[in-house]
Structures are given as structure tokens and as C-alpha cells.
mmCIF file of C-alpha atoms and ligand atoms in Angstrom:
data_model
loop_
_atom_site.group_PDB
_atom_site.id
_atom_site.type_symbol
_atom_site.label_atom_id
_atom_site.label_comp_id
_atom_site.label_asym_id
_atom_site.label_seq_id
_atom_site.Cartn_x
_atom_site.Cartn_y
_atom_site.Cartn_z
ATOM 1 C CA UNK T 4 -13.972 -34.178 -25.082
ATOM 2 C CA UNK T 5 -14.725 -33.191 -21.228
ATOM 3 C CA UNK T 6 -13.253 -30.018 -19.841
ATOM 4 C CA UNK T 7 -10.743 -32.009 -17.859
ATOM 5 C CA UNK T 8 -9.027 -33.495 -20.983
ATOM 6 C CA UNK T 9 -9.027 -30.068 -22.774
ATOM 7 C CA UNK T 10 -7.145 -28.862 -19.838
ATOM 8 C CA UNK T 11 -4.778 -31.546 -19.975
ATOM 9 C CA UNK T 12 -4.056 -31.618 -23.725
ATOM 10 C CA UNK T 13 -3.825 -27.484 -23.372
ATOM 11 C CA UNK T 14 -0.348 -27.317 -23.444
ATOM 12 C CA UNK T 15 0.097 -29.993 -26.610
ATOM 13 C CA UNK T 16 -2.091 -27.786 -28.397
ATOM 14 C CA UNK T 17 -0.531 -24.459 -27.432
ATOM 15 C CA UNK T 18 2.968 -26.324 -28.717
ATOM 16 C CA UNK T 19 1.177 -27.428 -32.003
ATOM 17 C CA UNK T 20 2.666 -30.683 -30.588
ATOM 18 C CA UNK T 21 -1.262 -32.546 -30.917
ATOM 19 C CA UNK T 22 -2.429 -35.076 -33.653
ATOM 20 C CA UNK T 23 -4.993 -33.193 -36.097
ATOM 21 C CA UNK T 24 -8.129 -35.277 -34.884
ATOM 22 C CA UNK T 25 -7.225 -34.319 -31.214
ATOM 23 C CA UNK T 26 -6.676 -30.826 -32.234
ATOM 24 C CA UNK T 27 -9.959 -30.515 -33.862
ATOM 25 C CA UNK T 28 -11.923 -32.134 -30.926
ATOM 26 C CA UNK T 29 -10.340 -29.401 -28.548
ATOM 27 C CA UNK T 30 -11.159 -26.419 -31.095
ATOM 28 C CA UNK T 31 -14.687 -27.941 -30.901
ATOM 29 C CA UNK T 32 -14.700 -27.413 -26.887
ATOM 30 C CA UNK T 33 -13.226 -24.591 -27.128
ATOM 31 C CA UNK T 34 -16.332 -23.253 -29.451
ATOM 32 C CA UNK T 35 -18.673 -24.783 -27.084
ATOM 33 C CA UNK T 36 -17.070 -24.224 -23.634
ATOM 34 C CA UNK T 37 -16.372 -20.476 -22.420
ATOM 35 C CA UNK T 38 -14.568 -21.411 -19.257
ATOM 36 C CA UNK T 39 -11.721 -23.818 -21.104
ATOM 37 C CA UNK T 40 -11.618 -20.988 -23.837
ATOM 38 C CA UNK T 41 -10.918 -18.025 -21.222
ATOM 39 C CA UNK T 42 -8.269 -20.279 -19.949
ATOM 40 C CA UNK T 43 -6.640 -20.897 -23.391
ATOM 41 C CA UNK T 44 -6.849 -17.359 -24.686
ATOM 42 C CA UNK T 45 -5.079 -16.552 -21.082
ATOM 43 C CA UNK T 46 -2.778 -19.092 -21.407
ATOM 44 C CA UNK T 47 -1.776 -17.937 -25.553
ATOM 45 C CA UNK T 48 -1.504 -14.123 -24.284
ATOM 46 C CA UNK T 49 0.860 -15.280 -21.398
ATOM 47 C CA UNK T 50 2.742 -17.291 -23.600
ATOM 48 C CA UNK T 51 3.104 -14.651 -26.455
ATOM 49 C CA UNK T 52 4.311 -11.827 -23.637
ATOM 50 C CA UNK T 53 6.485 -14.434 -22.440
ATOM 51 C CA UNK T 54 7.896 -15.016 -25.850
ATOM 52 C CA UNK T 55 8.348 -11.274 -26.440
ATOM 53 C CA UNK T 56 9.712 -10.156 -23.056
ATOM 54 C CA UNK T 57 12.482 -13.166 -22.958
ATOM 55 C CA UNK T 58 14.530 -14.344 -25.934
ATOM 56 C CA UNK T 59 16.155 -16.621 -23.723
ATOM 57 C CA UNK T 60 14.849 -19.260 -21.358
ATOM 58 C CA UNK T 61 17.235 -19.088 -18.575
ATOM 59 C CA UNK T 62 17.176 -16.019 -16.529
ATOM 60 C CA UNK T 63 20.352 -14.163 -15.928
ATOM 61 C CA UNK T 64 23.006 -15.593 -13.549
ATOM 62 C CA UNK T 65 22.194 -12.159 -11.279
ATOM 63 C CA UNK T 66 18.769 -12.757 -11.375
ATOM 64 C CA UNK T 67 18.898 -16.370 -10.598
ATOM 65 C CA UNK T 68 21.290 -15.933 -7.669
ATOM 66 C CA UNK T 69 18.974 -13.245 -6.279
ATOM 67 C CA UNK T 70 15.913 -15.278 -6.523
ATOM 68 C CA UNK T 71 17.680 -18.306 -5.263
ATOM 69 C CA UNK T 72 19.101 -16.492 -2.005
ATOM 70 C CA UNK T 73 15.785 -14.994 -1.304
ATOM 71 C CA UNK T 74 14.446 -18.063 -1.777
ATOM 72 C CA UNK T 75 16.675 -19.333 0.806
ATOM 73 C CA UNK T 76 16.037 -16.699 3.092
ATOM 74 C CA UNK T 77 12.177 -17.226 2.636
ATOM 75 C CA UNK T 78 12.581 -20.636 3.495
ATOM 76 C CA UNK T 79 14.738 -19.890 6.668
ATOM 77 C CA UNK T 80 12.077 -17.207 8.070
ATOM 78 C CA UNK T 81 8.936 -19.157 7.382
ATOM 79 C CA UNK T 82 8.781 -20.850 10.656
ATOM 80 C CA UNK T 83 9.123 -18.172 12.573
ATOM 81 C CA UNK T 84 6.057 -15.992 11.514
ATOM 82 C CA UNK T 85 2.900 -16.401 12.499
ATOM 83 C CA UNK T 86 1.069 -14.330 9.876
ATOM 84 C CA UNK T 87 1.140 -15.761 6.100
ATOM 85 C CA UNK T 88 0.617 -13.362 3.257
ATOM 86 C CA UNK T 89 -0.871 -14.320 -0.100
ATOM 87 C CA UNK T 90 2.491 -14.164 -1.890
ATOM 88 C CA UNK T 91 4.416 -16.449 0.390
ATOM 89 C CA UNK T 92 1.351 -18.917 0.035
ATOM 90 C CA UNK T 93 2.209 -18.500 -3.509
ATOM 91 C CA UNK T 94 5.918 -18.435 -3.033
ATOM 92 C CA UNK T 95 5.441 -21.905 -1.514
ATOM 93 C CA UNK T 96 3.149 -23.243 -3.856
ATOM 94 C CA UNK T 97 5.494 -22.473 -6.673
ATOM 95 C CA UNK T 98 8.707 -23.639 -5.256
ATOM 96 C CA UNK T 99 8.677 -26.854 -7.585
ATOM 97 C CA UNK T 100 8.528 -24.472 -10.218
ATOM 98 C CA UNK T 101 10.981 -22.415 -9.703
ATOM 99 C CA UNK T 102 13.593 -24.796 -8.947
ATOM 100 C CA UNK T 103 13.095 -26.174 -12.306
ATOM 101 C CA UNK T 104 13.744 -22.987 -13.617
ATOM 102 C CA UNK T 105 16.579 -22.470 -11.345
ATOM 103 C CA UNK T 106 18.276 -25.516 -12.195
ATOM 104 C CA UNK T 107 18.130 -24.748 -15.702
ATOM 105 C CA UNK T 108 16.260 -28.776 -16.707
ATOM 106 C CA UNK T 109 13.436 -28.529 -19.252
ATOM 107 C CA UNK T 110 10.794 -25.951 -18.573
ATOM 108 C CA UNK T 111 7.554 -25.520 -19.274
ATOM 109 C CA UNK T 112 5.874 -22.340 -19.954
ATOM 110 C CA UNK T 113 3.821 -22.258 -16.770
ATOM 111 C CA UNK T 114 6.990 -22.466 -14.667
ATOM 112 C CA UNK T 115 8.662 -19.687 -16.768
ATOM 113 C CA UNK T 116 5.379 -17.646 -15.736
ATOM 114 C CA UNK T 117 5.827 -18.780 -12.325
ATOM 115 C CA UNK T 118 9.256 -17.642 -12.299
ATOM 116 C CA UNK T 119 8.129 -14.330 -13.409
ATOM 117 C CA UNK T 120 5.542 -13.701 -11.082
ATOM 118 C CA UNK T 121 7.978 -14.657 -8.331
ATOM 119 C CA UNK T 122 10.805 -12.706 -9.315
ATOM 120 C CA UNK T 123 7.970 -9.743 -8.904
ATOM 121 C CA UNK T 124 7.186 -10.819 -5.689
ATOM 122 C CA UNK T 125 10.801 -11.126 -4.610
ATOM 123 C CA UNK T 126 11.867 -7.868 -5.724
ATOM 124 C CA UNK T 127 8.888 -6.376 -3.999
ATOM 125 C CA UNK T 128 9.488 -8.136 -0.872
ATOM 126 C CA UNK T 129 13.371 -6.998 -1.035
ATOM 127 C CA UNK T 130 12.359 -3.458 -0.927
ATOM 128 C CA UNK T 131 12.080 -2.484 2.719
ATOM 129 C CA UNK T 132 8.632 -1.738 3.904
ATOM 130 C CA UNK T 133 9.121 1.673 4.493
ATOM 131 C CA UNK T 134 11.054 2.736 1.357
ATOM 132 C CA UNK T 135 7.951 1.349 -1.073
ATOM 133 C CA UNK T 136 6.160 4.333 -2.314
ATOM 134 C CA UNK T 137 2.663 3.742 -2.022
ATOM 135 C CA UNK T 138 1.256 3.742 1.820
ATOM 136 C CA UNK T 139 2.554 7.220 2.405
ATOM 137 C CA UNK T 140 1.886 8.753 -1.305
ATOM 138 C CA UNK T 141 -1.418 7.448 -0.795
ATOM 139 C CA UNK T 142 -2.403 8.850 3.019
ATOM 140 C CA UNK T 143 -0.806 12.280 1.492
ATOM 141 C CA UNK T 144 -3.322 12.730 -1.219
ATOM 142 C CA UNK T 145 -6.010 11.343 1.326
ATOM 143 C CA UNK T 146 -4.918 14.088 3.646
ATOM 144 C CA UNK T 147 -4.312 16.837 1.222
ATOM 145 C CA UNK T 148 -7.933 15.949 -0.174
ATOM 146 C CA UNK T 149 -9.148 16.142 3.445
ATOM 147 C CA UNK T 150 -7.811 19.449 4.171
ATOM 148 C CA UNK T 151 -9.083 21.215 0.633
ATOM 149 C CA UNK T 152 -12.805 19.802 1.036
ATOM 150 C CA UNK T 153 -12.482 21.433 4.619
ATOM 151 C CA UNK T 154 -11.655 24.584 3.228
ATOM 152 C CA UNK T 155 -13.873 24.256 -0.017
ATOM 153 C CA UNK T 156 -17.232 22.603 1.111
ATOM 154 C CA UNK T 157 -18.009 25.506 4.530
ATOM 155 C CA UNK T 158 -17.142 22.390 6.568
ATOM 156 C CA UNK T 159 -14.186 23.336 8.349
ATOM 157 C CA UNK T 160 -15.435 22.730 11.671
ATOM 158 C CA UNK T 161 -17.890 20.279 13.438
ATOM 159 C CA UNK T 162 -17.141 22.421 16.392
ATOM 160 C CA UNK T 163 -16.462 25.734 16.277
ATOM 161 C CA UNK T 164 -14.600 27.115 19.140
ATOM 162 C CA UNK T 165 -11.175 29.040 20.452
ATOM 163 C CA UNK T 166 -11.821 27.341 23.574
ATOM 164 C CA UNK T 167 -9.619 23.951 23.616
ATOM 165 C CA UNK T 168 -12.277 22.983 26.812
ATOM 166 C CA UNK T 169 -14.974 23.191 24.379
ATOM 167 C CA UNK T 170 -13.690 21.404 21.518
ATOM 168 C CA UNK T 171 -12.013 18.423 23.499
ATOM 169 C CA UNK T 172 -14.584 17.125 25.366
ATOM 170 C CA UNK T 173 -16.893 17.486 22.025
ATOM 171 C CA UNK T 174 -14.245 15.069 20.319
ATOM 172 C CA UNK T 175 -13.896 12.683 23.204
ATOM 173 C CA UNK T 176 -17.621 12.152 23.359
ATOM 174 C CA UNK T 177 -17.877 11.212 19.009
ATOM 175 C CA UNK T 178 -14.236 9.158 19.059
ATOM 176 C CA UNK T 179 -13.175 6.132 20.837
ATOM 177 C CA UNK T 180 -9.866 8.168 22.102
ATOM 178 C CA UNK T 181 -9.164 11.527 23.168
ATOM 179 C CA UNK T 182 -7.032 13.379 21.212
ATOM 180 C CA UNK T 183 -4.773 16.413 22.648
ATOM 181 C CA UNK T 184 -6.708 19.452 22.191
ATOM 182 C CA UNK T 185 -3.920 22.534 22.489
ATOM 183 C CA UNK T 186 -4.691 26.410 22.617
ATOM 184 C CA UNK T 187 -1.719 27.991 20.601
ATOM 185 C CA UNK T 188 -2.804 31.335 19.972
ATOM 186 C CA UNK T 189 -0.368 33.070 22.342
ATOM 187 C CA UNK T 190 2.221 31.832 19.578
ATOM 188 C CA UNK T 191 0.096 32.815 16.809
ATOM 189 C CA UNK T 192 -1.839 29.878 15.770
ATOM 190 C CA UNK T 193 -5.078 30.035 17.022
ATOM 191 C CA UNK T 194 -7.569 27.121 17.703
ATOM 192 C CA UNK T 195 -10.856 27.790 15.849
ATOM 193 C CA UNK T 196 -12.054 24.130 16.189
ATOM 194 C CA UNK T 197 -12.459 20.332 15.635
ATOM 195 C CA UNK T 198 -14.009 18.134 12.842
ATOM 196 C CA UNK T 199 -14.141 14.482 12.668
ATOM 197 C CA UNK T 200 -12.962 13.305 9.652
ATOM 198 C CA UNK T 201 -12.332 9.587 8.117
ATOM 199 C CA UNK T 202 -8.702 8.698 6.895
ATOM 200 C CA UNK T 203 -6.871 5.662 6.502
ATOM 201 C CA UNK T 204 -9.602 3.373 7.095
ATOM 202 C CA UNK T 205 -10.704 4.978 10.448
ATOM 203 C CA UNK T 206 -12.273 8.000 12.237
ATOM 204 C CA UNK T 207 -10.162 10.352 13.367
ATOM 205 C CA UNK T 208 -10.005 13.893 14.879
ATOM 206 C CA UNK T 209 -8.969 17.143 12.895
ATOM 207 C CA UNK T 210 -8.047 19.976 14.829
ATOM 208 C CA UNK T 211 -8.216 23.330 13.195
ATOM 209 C CA UNK T 212 -5.349 26.154 13.755
ATOM 210 C CA UNK T 213 -5.581 29.377 12.019
ATOM 211 C CA UNK T 214 -2.273 31.477 11.215
ATOM 212 C CA UNK T 215 -3.278 34.748 9.969
ATOM 213 C CA UNK T 216 -5.245 34.043 6.770
ATOM 214 C CA UNK T 217 -3.908 30.414 6.464
ATOM 215 C CA UNK T 218 -5.596 27.034 7.929
ATOM 216 C CA UNK T 219 -3.641 24.514 9.344
ATOM 217 C CA UNK T 220 -5.750 20.850 9.803
ATOM 218 C CA UNK T 221 -4.124 18.481 12.095
ATOM 219 C CA UNK T 222 -5.281 14.834 12.003
ATOM 220 C CA UNK T 223 -4.555 12.674 15.284
ATOM 221 C CA UNK T 224 -5.330 8.810 15.751
ATOM 222 C CA UNK T 225 -3.688 6.679 17.958
ATOM 223 C CA UNK T 226 -0.423 5.377 16.413
ATOM 224 C CA UNK T 227 -0.497 1.693 16.479
ATOM 225 C CA UNK T 228 2.683 -0.322 17.783
ATOM 226 C CA UNK T 229 4.051 -0.859 14.204
ATOM 227 C CA UNK T 230 3.397 2.870 13.468
ATOM 228 C CA UNK T 231 6.604 4.510 11.810
ATOM 229 C CA UNK T 232 8.139 6.881 14.268
ATOM 230 C CA UNK T 233 10.231 8.636 11.950
ATOM 231 C CA UNK T 234 9.028 12.672 11.519
ATOM 232 C CA UNK T 235 8.146 13.114 7.788
ATOM 233 C CA UNK T 236 7.510 16.193 5.827
ATOM 234 C CA UNK T 237 6.117 16.042 2.561
ATOM 235 C CA UNK T 238 5.874 19.059 0.012
ATOM 236 C CA UNK T 239 2.797 18.515 -2.470
ATOM 237 C CA UNK T 240 0.503 20.486 -4.726
ATOM 238 C CA UNK T 241 1.221 23.886 -2.852
ATOM 239 C CA UNK T 242 0.693 22.214 0.616
ATOM 240 C CA UNK T 243 2.976 21.313 3.385
ATOM 241 C CA UNK T 244 2.572 17.826 5.286
ATOM 242 C CA UNK T 245 3.875 17.439 8.171
ATOM 243 C CA UNK T 246 4.195 13.855 10.043
ATOM 244 C CA UNK T 247 5.047 12.998 13.925
ATOM 245 C CA UNK T 248 3.997 10.928 16.487
ATOM 246 C CA UNK T 249 4.242 10.821 20.451
ATOM 247 C CA UNK T 250 4.050 7.988 23.147
ATOM 248 C CA UNK T 251 0.010 8.101 22.220
ATOM 249 C CA UNK T 252 -0.425 9.634 18.920
ATOM 250 C CA UNK T 253 -0.233 9.644 15.286
ATOM 251 C CA UNK T 254 -0.274 13.420 13.998
ATOM 252 C CA UNK T 255 -0.078 14.692 10.216
ATOM 253 C CA UNK T 256 -0.495 18.682 10.054
ATOM 254 C CA UNK T 257 -1.285 19.200 6.313
ATOM 255 C CA UNK T 258 -1.607 23.421 5.597
ATOM 256 C CA UNK T 259 -0.052 25.997 2.894
ATOM 257 C CA UNK T 260 1.985 27.890 5.379
ATOM 258 C CA UNK T 261 5.478 27.325 4.396
ATOM 259 C CA UNK T 262 7.632 24.313 5.968
ATOM 260 C CA UNK T 263 8.961 26.222 8.198
ATOM 261 C CA UNK T 264 6.482 27.572 9.973
ATOM 262 C CA UNK T 265 4.488 24.413 9.672
ATOM 263 C CA UNK T 266 7.730 22.884 11.485
ATOM 264 C CA UNK T 267 7.264 25.939 13.919
ATOM 265 C CA UNK T 268 3.874 25.070 15.120
ATOM 266 C CA UNK T 269 4.846 20.968 15.670
ATOM 267 C CA UNK T 270 7.444 22.109 17.875
ATOM 268 C CA UNK T 271 4.783 24.485 19.761
ATOM 269 C CA UNK T 272 2.746 21.789 19.659
ATOM 270 C CA UNK T 273 5.034 19.047 21.107
ATOM 271 C CA UNK T 274 6.354 21.521 23.710
ATOM 272 C CA UNK T 275 3.325 21.921 25.017
ATOM 273 C CA UNK T 276 1.969 18.559 25.280
ATOM 274 C CA UNK T 277 5.356 17.817 27.340
ATOM 275 C CA UNK T 278 4.410 20.683 29.606
ATOM 276 C CA UNK T 279 0.953 19.217 30.413
HETATM 277 ZN ZN1 ZN V 325 -14.424 -26.371 -20.805
#
């Protein structure tokens, strides 16, 4: 038996519909062919999962309705989109199976699997981008790690200076953008230096300020056109994170000072940029 024949007969084999001789031939092939055996085990596991999870074959009416309407939207939107995401390719490829499920006509387990995968993709696509957990949380984790590392590893600054006219040229020379470096010592936030860091898959500037015995890392990088413009505060693991944007840059301040003080810092920072 060839692999092609084995795969073709796999559904029947899994459903116990084959004659004993063919069964035996498939079993013999599975014993000899790692690839087909792997496919068989994957399919069998999938069938078990589906069997356990869904005691009936037709999706609940509400789910069907949601899938149908988002399928319609997806189809309507398609010609307008330039970038094609992987999920949409899958979506397009699986539409016939999905229709089979939705219409309630005879089904096969592949269609059920496709529908379950699709339901997950649809659910994900129905959640607005910004509400998705993940991106921000992931970045917050990186920001806190960077902040803590800078304090622990004796590597708070690459260029230690309270003079913005020393820190700024140093950063400008190292980066492909020119971050604003402000002196806020009059207002109780002393600039103590700058550092290069790597966040969100790109080199960023870290400005380091001191408030009494606390440090503030301000991470700065250019804001993309698609940047999320809402201001955000995150409080986690005893650290405060504050995110804001201006016309050019994306800022994330991280510190263990209070949220109120960090907001005060942000306001002073923005005011001083505006007055330049
Ligand atoms: Zn094979």
C-alpha cells in the first residue's frame, strides 16, 4: 500500500468501515511508515477530542449565527484588504467545509475540526485589536524587566550626566532617531543619564531620571502611524507604567514611585516639550 492509498482510506479506517483485509494492509503500512502513522495518530486524537467536547454534531444556533455573520463580513471585506493574514487564507480555504457544517448537511470529522478552528479564529477576529490581552502585557513585562535589570546590573546609564546637552548627542549618535532629552531637575526629577535598550523588537532610548531615591526609566522610540494613541497606566509587581504619545514619539515611563507622581512627571515632560 502506498502513502496516497493509506491517506485516502484513513477516514474509513478511523470510522471502522473497511473490510478486514484492507484494515490489515493499512495497519501494516502504519507500522512501516512514520509519516502516515503520525497523520493517523493526529487524526485519531482530534476525533477523540471532538467526540469528548461535542456530544452533538450541529453547532449551537447562536454560534452558527455568529460564524455565519462574521463569514459574511469577512467575505465582504476581503477585496478591500491588501495585507492577507494567515488566518484569512485558512478561512478562505475552509469555507466549503464551514458551509457544510452550517447547513447541517452530512459532515465529516475534518469539517468539524475546520469549524472548531474557524470558530476560534472568528472569535479572535471579533475581539477588537486593542482589547486583546497580550501585546500590552507582553510589552509591560519587557519594560519592567528592563527597568529592574538597569537597576540591578549596575547598568543604569551608558552615558551618565545630568546635562541634557551631553546625553542627547550621545543618544542621537547611537540611534536612528533623535529622542527629546529634557532637564526636569527644577521640578524635582533629576536627569542622571541615558542608555540604549532593546524593546518591542527595536533599539530604543532609555532616559533615566531620579526622584528622591527612586529611578524612572523613560523608554522612547518613534511612534508608528498605527500607534495606539490612548494614554495608558499599568500597575504591576509594585511598578507603575505610564504610556503616552506625542506627534513623534512613543513613551513608556517605568518606576516604583506612585502613579500620581509618575503622572506629574509625564505632565512636566509634555509641557516642556511643548514649550520648546
Ligand atoms: Zn505512508
